[in-house]
Coordinates of C-alpha atoms in Angstrom, one line a residue:
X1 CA 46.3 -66.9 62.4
X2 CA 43.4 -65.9 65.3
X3 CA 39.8 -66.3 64.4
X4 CA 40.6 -68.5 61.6
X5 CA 41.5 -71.8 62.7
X6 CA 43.6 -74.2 61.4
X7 CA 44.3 -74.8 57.5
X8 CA 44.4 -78.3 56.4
X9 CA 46.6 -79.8 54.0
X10 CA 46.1 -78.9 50.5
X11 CA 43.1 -76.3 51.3
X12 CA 43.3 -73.0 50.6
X13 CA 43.9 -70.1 53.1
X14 CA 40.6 -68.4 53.6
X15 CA 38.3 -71.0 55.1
X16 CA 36.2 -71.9 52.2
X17 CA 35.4 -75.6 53.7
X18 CA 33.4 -73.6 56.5
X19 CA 31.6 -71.9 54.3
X20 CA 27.4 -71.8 54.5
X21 CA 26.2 -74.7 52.5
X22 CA 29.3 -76.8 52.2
X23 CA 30.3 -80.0 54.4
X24 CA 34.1 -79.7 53.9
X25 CA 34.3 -83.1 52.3
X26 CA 35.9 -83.1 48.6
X27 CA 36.0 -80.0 46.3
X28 CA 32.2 -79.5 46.7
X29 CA 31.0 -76.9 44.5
X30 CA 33.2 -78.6 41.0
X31 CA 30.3 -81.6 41.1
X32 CA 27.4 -79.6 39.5
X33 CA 29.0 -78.4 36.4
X34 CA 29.2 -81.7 34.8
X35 CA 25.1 -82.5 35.5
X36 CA 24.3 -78.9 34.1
X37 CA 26.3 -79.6 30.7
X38 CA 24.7 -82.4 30.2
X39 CA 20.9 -80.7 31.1
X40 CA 22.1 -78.2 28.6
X41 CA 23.0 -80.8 26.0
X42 CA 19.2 -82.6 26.8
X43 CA 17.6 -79.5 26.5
X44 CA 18.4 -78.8 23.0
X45 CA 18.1 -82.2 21.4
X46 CA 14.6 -82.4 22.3
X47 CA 14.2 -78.4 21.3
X48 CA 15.8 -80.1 18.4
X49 CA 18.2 -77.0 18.2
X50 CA 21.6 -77.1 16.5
X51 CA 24.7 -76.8 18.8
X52 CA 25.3 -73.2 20.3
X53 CA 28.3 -72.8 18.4
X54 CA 26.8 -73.7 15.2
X55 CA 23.7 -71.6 15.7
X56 CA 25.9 -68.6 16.8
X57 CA 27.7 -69.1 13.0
X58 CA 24.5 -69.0 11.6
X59 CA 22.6 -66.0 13.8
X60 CA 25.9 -64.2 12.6
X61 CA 25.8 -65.1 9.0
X62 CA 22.0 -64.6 8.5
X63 CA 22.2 -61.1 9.9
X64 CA 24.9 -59.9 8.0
X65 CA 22.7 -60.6 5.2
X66 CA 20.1 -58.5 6.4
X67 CA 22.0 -56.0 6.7
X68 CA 22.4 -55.2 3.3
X69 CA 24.9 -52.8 1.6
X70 CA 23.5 -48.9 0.3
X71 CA 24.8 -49.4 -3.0
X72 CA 23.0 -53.7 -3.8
X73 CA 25.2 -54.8 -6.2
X74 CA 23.7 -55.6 -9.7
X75 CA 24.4 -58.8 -12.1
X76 CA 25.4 -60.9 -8.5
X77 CA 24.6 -64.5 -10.0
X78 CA 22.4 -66.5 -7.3
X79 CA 20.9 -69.3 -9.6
X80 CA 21.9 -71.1 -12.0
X81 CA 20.1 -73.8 -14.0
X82 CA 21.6 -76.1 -16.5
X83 CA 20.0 -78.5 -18.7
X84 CA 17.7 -80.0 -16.3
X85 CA 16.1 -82.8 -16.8
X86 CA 13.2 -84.7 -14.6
X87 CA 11.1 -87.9 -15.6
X88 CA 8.8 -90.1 -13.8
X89 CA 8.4 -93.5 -14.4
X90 CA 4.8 -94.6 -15.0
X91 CA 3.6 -98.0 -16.4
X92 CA 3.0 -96.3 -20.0
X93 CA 6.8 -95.3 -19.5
X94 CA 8.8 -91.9 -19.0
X95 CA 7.1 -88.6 -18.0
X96 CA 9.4 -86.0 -19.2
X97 CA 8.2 -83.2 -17.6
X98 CA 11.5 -81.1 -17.1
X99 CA 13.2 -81.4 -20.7
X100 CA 16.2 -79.9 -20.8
X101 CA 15.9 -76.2 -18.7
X102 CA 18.2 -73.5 -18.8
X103 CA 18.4 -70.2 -17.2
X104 CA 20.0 -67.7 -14.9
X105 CA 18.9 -65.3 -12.1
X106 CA 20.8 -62.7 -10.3
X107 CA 19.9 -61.5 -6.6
X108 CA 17.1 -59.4 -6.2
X109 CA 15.5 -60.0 -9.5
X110 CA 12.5 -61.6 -10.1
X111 CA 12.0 -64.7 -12.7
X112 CA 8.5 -64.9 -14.2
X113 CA 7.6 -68.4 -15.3
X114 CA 4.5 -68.8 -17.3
X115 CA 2.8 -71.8 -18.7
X116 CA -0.8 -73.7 -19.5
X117 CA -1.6 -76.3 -16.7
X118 CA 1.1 -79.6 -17.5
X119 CA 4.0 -77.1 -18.8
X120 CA 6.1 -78.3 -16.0
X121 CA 6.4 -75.5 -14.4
X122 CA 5.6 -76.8 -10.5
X123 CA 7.8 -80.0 -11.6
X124 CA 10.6 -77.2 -12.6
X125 CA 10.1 -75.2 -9.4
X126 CA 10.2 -78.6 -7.4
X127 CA 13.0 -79.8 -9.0
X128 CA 15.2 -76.4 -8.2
X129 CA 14.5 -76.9 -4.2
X130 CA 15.0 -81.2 -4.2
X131 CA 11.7 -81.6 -3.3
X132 CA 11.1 -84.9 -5.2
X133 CA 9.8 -88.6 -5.0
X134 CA 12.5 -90.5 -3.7
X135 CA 11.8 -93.3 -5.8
X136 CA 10.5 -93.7 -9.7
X137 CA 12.1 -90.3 -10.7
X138 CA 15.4 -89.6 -12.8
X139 CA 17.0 -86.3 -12.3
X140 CA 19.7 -84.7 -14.5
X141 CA 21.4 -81.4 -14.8
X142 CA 22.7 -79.1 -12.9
X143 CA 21.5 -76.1 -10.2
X144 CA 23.8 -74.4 -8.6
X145 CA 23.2 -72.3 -5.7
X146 CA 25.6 -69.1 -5.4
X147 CA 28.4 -71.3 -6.9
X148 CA 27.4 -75.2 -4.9
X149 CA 26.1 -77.9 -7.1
X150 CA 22.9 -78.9 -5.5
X151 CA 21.9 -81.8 -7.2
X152 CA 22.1 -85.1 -5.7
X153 CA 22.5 -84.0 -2.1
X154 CA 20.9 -85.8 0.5
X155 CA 18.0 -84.5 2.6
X156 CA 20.3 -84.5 5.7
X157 CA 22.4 -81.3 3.9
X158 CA 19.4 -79.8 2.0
X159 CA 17.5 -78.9 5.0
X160 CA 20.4 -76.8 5.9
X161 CA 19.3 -74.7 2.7
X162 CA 15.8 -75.4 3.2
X163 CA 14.2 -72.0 4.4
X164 CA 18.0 -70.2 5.5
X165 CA 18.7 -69.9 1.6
X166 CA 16.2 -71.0 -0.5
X167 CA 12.4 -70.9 0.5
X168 CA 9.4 -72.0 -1.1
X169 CA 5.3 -71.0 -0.9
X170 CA 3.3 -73.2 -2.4
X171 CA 0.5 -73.2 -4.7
X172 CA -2.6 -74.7 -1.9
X173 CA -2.0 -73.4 1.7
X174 CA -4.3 -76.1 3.0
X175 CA -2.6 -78.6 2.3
X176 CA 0.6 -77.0 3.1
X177 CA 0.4 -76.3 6.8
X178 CA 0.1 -78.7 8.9
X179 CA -3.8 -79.5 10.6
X180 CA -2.7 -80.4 13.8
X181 CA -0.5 -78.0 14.6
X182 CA -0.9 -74.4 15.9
X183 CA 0.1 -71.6 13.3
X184 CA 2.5 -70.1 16.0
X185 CA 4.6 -73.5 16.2
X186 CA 5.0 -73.7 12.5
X187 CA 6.6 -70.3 12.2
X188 CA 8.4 -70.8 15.3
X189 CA 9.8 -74.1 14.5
X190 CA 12.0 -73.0 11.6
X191 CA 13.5 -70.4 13.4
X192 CA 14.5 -72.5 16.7
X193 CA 16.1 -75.4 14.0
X194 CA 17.9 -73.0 11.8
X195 CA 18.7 -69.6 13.7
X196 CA 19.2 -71.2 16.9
X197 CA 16.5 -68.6 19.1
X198 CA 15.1 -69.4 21.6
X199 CA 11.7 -70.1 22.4
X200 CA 10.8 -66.6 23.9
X201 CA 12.7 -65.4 21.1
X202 CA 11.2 -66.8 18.0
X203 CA 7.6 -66.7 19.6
X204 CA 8.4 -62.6 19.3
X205 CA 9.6 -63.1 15.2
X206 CA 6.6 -65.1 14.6
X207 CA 4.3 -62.2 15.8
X208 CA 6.4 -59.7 13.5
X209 CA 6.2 -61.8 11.1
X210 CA 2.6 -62.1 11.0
X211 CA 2.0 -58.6 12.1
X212 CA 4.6 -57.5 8.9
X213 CA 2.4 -59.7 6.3
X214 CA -0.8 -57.6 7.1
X215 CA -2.9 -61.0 9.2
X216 CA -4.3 -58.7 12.1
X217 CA -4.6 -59.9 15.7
X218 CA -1.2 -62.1 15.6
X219 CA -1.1 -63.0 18.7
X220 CA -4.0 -64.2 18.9
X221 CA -3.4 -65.9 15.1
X222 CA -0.7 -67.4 16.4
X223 CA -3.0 -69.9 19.0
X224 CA -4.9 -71.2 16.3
X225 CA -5.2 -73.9 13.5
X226 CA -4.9 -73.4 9.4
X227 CA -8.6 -74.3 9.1
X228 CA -9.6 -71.3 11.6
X229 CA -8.2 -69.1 8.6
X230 CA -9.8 -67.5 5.7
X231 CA -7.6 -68.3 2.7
X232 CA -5.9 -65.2 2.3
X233 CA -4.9 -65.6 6.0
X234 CA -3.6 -69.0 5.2
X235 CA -1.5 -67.6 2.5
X236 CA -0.1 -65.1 4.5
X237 CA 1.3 -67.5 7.0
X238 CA 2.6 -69.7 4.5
X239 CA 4.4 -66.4 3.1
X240 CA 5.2 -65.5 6.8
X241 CA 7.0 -69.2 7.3
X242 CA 9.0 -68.9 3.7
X243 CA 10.1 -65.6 5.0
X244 CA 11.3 -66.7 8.9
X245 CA 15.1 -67.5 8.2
X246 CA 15.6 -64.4 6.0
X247 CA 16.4 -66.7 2.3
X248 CA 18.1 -65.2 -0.9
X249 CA 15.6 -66.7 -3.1
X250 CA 11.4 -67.2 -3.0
X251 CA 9.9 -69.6 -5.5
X252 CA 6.1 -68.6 -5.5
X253 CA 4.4 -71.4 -7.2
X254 CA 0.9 -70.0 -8.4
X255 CA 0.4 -68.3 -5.0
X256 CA -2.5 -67.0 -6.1
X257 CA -5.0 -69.6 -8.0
X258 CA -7.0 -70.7 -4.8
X259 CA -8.0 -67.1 -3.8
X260 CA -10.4 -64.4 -5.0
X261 CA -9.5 -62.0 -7.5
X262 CA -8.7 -59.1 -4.9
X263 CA -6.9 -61.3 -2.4
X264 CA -4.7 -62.1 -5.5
X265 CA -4.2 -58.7 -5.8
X266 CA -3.1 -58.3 -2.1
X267 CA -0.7 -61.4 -1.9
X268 CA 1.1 -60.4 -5.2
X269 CA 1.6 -57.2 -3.9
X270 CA 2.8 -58.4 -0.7
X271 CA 5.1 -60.6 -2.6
X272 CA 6.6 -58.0 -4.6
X273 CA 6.8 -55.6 -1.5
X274 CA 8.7 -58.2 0.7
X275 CA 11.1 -58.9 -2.2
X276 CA 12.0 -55.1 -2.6
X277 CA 12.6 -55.0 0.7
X278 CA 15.2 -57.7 1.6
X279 CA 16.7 -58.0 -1.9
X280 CA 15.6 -61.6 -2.7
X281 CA 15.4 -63.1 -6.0
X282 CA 12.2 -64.3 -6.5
X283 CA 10.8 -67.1 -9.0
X284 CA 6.9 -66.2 -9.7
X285 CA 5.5 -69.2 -11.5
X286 CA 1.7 -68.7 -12.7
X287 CA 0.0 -69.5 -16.0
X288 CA -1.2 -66.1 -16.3
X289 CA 0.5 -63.5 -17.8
X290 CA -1.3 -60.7 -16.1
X291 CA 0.2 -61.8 -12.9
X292 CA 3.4 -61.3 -13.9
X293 CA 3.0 -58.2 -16.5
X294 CA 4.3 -56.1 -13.8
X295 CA 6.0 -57.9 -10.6
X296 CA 9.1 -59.4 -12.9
X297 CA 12.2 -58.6 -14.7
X298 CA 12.3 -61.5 -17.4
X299 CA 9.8 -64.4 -18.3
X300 CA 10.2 -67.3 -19.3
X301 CA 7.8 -69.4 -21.1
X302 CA 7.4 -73.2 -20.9
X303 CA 5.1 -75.7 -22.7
X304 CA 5.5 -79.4 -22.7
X305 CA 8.8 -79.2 -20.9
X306 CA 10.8 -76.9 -22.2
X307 CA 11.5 -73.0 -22.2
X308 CA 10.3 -72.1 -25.9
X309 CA 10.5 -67.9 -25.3
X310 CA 12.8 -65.9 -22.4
X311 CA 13.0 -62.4 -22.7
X312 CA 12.5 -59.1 -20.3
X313 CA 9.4 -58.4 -19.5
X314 CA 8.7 -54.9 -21.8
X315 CA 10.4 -57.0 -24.9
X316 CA 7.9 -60.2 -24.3
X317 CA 4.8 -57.8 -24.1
X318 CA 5.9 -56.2 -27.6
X319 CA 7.8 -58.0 -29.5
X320 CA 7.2 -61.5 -28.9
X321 CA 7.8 -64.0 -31.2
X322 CA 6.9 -67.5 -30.1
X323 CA 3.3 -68.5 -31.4
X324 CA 2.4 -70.1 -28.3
X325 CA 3.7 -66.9 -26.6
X326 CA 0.7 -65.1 -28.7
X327 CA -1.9 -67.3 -28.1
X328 CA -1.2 -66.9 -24.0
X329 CA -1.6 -63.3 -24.7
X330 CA -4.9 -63.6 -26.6
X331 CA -6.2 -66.2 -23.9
X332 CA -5.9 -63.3 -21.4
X333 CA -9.7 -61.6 -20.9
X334 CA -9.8 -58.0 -21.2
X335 CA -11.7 -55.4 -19.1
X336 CA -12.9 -53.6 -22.1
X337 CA -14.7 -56.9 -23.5
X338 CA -18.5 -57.2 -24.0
X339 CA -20.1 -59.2 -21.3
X340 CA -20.8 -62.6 -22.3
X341 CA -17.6 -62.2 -24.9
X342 CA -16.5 -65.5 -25.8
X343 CA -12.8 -66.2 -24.4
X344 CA -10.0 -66.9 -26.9
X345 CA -9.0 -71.1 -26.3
X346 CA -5.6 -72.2 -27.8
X347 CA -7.4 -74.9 -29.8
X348 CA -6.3 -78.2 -30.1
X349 CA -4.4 -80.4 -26.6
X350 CA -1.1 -80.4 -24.9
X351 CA 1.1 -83.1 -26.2
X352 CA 1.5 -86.2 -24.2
X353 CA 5.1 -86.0 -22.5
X354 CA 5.5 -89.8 -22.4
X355 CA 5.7 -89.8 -26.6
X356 CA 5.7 -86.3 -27.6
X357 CA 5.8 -85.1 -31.3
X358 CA 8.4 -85.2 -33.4
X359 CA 10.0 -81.6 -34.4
X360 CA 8.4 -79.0 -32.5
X361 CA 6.0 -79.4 -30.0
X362 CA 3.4 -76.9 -30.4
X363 CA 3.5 -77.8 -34.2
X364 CA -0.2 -79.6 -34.0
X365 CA -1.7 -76.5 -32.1
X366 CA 0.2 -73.8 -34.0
X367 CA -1.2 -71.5 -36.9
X368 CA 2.2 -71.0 -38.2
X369 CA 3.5 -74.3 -38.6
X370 CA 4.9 -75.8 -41.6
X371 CA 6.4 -78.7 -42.6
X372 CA 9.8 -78.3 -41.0
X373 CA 8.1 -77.4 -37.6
X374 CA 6.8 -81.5 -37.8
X375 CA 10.1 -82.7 -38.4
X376 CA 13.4 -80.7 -36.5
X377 CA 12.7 -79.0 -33.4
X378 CA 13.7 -75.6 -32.9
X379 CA 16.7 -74.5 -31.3
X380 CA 16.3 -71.6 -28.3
X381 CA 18.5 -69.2 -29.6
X382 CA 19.0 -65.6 -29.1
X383 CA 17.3 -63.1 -31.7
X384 CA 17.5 -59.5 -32.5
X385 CA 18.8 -58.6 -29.1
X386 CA 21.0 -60.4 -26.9
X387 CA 17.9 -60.9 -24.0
X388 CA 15.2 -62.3 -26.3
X389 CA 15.7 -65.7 -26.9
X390 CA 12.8 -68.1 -28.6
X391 CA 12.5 -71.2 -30.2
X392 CA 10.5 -71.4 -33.7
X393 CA 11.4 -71.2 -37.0
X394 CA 8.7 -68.9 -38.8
X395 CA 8.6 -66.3 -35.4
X396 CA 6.0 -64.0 -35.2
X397 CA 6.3 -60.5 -36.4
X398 CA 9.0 -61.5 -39.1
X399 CA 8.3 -61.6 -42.6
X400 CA 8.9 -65.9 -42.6
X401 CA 6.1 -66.0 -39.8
X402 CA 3.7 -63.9 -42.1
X403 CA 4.6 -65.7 -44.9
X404 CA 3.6 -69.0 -43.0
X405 CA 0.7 -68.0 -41.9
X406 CA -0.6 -67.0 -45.0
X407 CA 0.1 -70.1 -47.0
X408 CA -1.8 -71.7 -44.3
X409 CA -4.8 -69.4 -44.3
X410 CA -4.6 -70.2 -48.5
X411 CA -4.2 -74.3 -47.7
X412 CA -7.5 -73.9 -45.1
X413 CA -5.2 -75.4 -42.5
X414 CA -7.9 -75.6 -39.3
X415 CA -5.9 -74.3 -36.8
X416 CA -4.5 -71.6 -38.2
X417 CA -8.7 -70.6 -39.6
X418 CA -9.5 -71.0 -36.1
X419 CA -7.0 -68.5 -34.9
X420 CA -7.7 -65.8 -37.0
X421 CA -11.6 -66.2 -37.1
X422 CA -10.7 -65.6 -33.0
X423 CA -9.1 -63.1 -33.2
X424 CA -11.4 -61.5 -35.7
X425 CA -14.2 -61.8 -33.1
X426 CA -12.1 -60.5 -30.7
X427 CA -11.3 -56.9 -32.6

């Protein structure tokens, strides 16, 4: 017992009440655990940072997403859209600008959704995420999300699919990013919420990010404000932020319409690239079919609500068969055109979605319309093949459509003299 002195009761042999930096009085070094817990705890709140635990599930479960088998399997549902309906209620009554939508998409294809300005298209794409009014709006039908129902849950659980799983960039980039904020902070923000990094952490993914969607200098990019970027820059870093939590599926709602013809180029191709890459589906909605000639795998068609033509993409290009289908296609300008060459309208005016037409709804506008058209509205039903699906009774390309239009070219019916005089011009 030399050299060590004597041992009180209930301490341990050894001498640790004489060690440097303790009194001796109480258990000493148990009391600082508690306070650093709870520092811990205050820390992350104000980081606004999930739980470690939680973020840990999540770091775990993104990553075994990115790292994606060899062999990707095909046909693996992701979406699925049932009869969806949306209306807004306006004094001169309901808006029905989502009618009745159906439609499927598997992972890593890519949905084209084309349409006229007022289609519903954005209202569709919208819809799909929960991004709605909370208040004069009636939602029906069903989306489900790799096999969960997703309409009608709150905010508080969509934000926990907001950017993990399903991400979206928006049609004006201005108005999407936030002024006030630096563009580093908006990228990093989704990743500290969702993934749990921290800040050292996701300031590193933000540069990567930026630095993988071509915007040069990201560093320095990452100091500044939305209105110190050129507009393709700003779309960029909208892409980069859709892209930050590694989602299954994009929505790109007209991506494209604010910028110059070969920016558009660039941010489509940079769409299509980053899709190949991490196997995402991806929902391309424009109102030009030239965008999506080759960057999809099916399009769909709306007008005034509804899907009136889905099909691949080669079998829409050849064999369409929906008259408003046709005229999108003669709308588009060709490079091989005279200058000055008059572009080919669709004549006549959208329908108004609070008290649409009876029967079909491109019947006023349509050259092959008949009598039936005004009065029962087409079905979408499958044709010829069981990925071509279109609603019209006298298609085009079938012996009823040419038959229609030329007892309507015989009766002098306006619209359909219009389109054919176009088109004559045209050739």
């Amino acid at each position: 017992m030399s050299g060590s002195g004597p041992v009180g009761d209930g301490e341990p042999a050894g001498g640790l009440a004489d060690e440097p930096g303790k009194d001796g009085a109480g258990p000493g070094p148990e009391e600082p655990a508690p306070r650093r817990r709870r520092t811990i705890r205050e820390r992350l709140k104000r980081a606004r940072v999930p739980a470690i635990p939680e973020a840990m599930e999540r770091r775990r479960l993104r990553r075994s997403v990115e790292r994606l088998p060899l062999e990707r399997p095909e046909g693996e549902l992701l979406l699925d859209v049932e009869d969806l309906r949306t209306s807004f209620s306006t004094p001169r009554g309901m808006v029905r600008a989502v009618d009745g939508v159906s439609f499927s998409i598997d992972r890593g294809q890519t949905l084209g959704i084309v349409g006229e300005s007022g289609s519903g298209k954005t209202v569709l794409s919208r819809s799909i995420m929960g991004l709605l009014p909370a208040h004069n709006v009636e939602r029906g039908g069903q989306v489900r999300f790799e096999g969960q129902e997703l309409t009608g849950l709150p905010s508080s659980e969509m934000r926990h699919i907001w950017g993990v799983e399903i991400a979206m960039v928006f049609q004006d980039p201005m108005t999407s990013l936030n002024p006030v904020m630096r563009i580093g902070r908006q990228i990093t923000e989704g990743l500290r919420y969702h993934l749990g990094q921290s800040a050292g952490e996701a300031r590193e993914n933000a540069v990567a990010l930026l630095q993988s969607v071509g915007i040069p200098e990201p560093e320095r990019r990452m100091r500044q404000y939305a209105h110190e970027l050129s507009g393709g820059m700003r779309q960029r870093v909208t892409i980069a932020i859709a892209l930050a939590c590694g989602p299954k599926l994009l929505l790109a709602d007209e991506p494209t319409t604010a910028l110059d013809v070969t920016v558009q180029a660039q941010i489509l191709n940079l769409l299509q690239e980053k899709q190949r890459e991490r196997f995402m589906a991806m929902i391309l909605v424009t109102h030009d079919l030239g965008v999506v000639a080759g960057r999809t795998d099916e399009i769909a068609v709306m007008y005034a609500g509804k899907i009136v033509e889905k099909a691949s993409t080669a079998v829409l290009f050849t064999q369409m068969r929906m008259p408003y289908t046709e005229a999108l296609m003669r709308s588009i300008p060709r490079v091989e055109d005279h200058s000055h060459t008059r572009l080919l309208a669709i004549t006549g005016r959208p329908p108004d979605l609070v008290n649409p037409p009876p029967g079909c709804r491109f019947a006023p506008r349509c050259p092959y319309a008949q009598e039936r058209c005004t009065v029962e509205e087409p079905p979408l039903l499958l044709g010829d093949t069981e990925d071509h699906a279109f609603a019209c009774w006298y298609p085009v390309g079938t012996k009823e459509g040419q038959a229609a239009l030329e007892r309507n070219l015989s009766a002098g019916r306006p619209q359909t003299l219009a389109a054919v005089a176009s088109t004559q011009v045209a050739s």
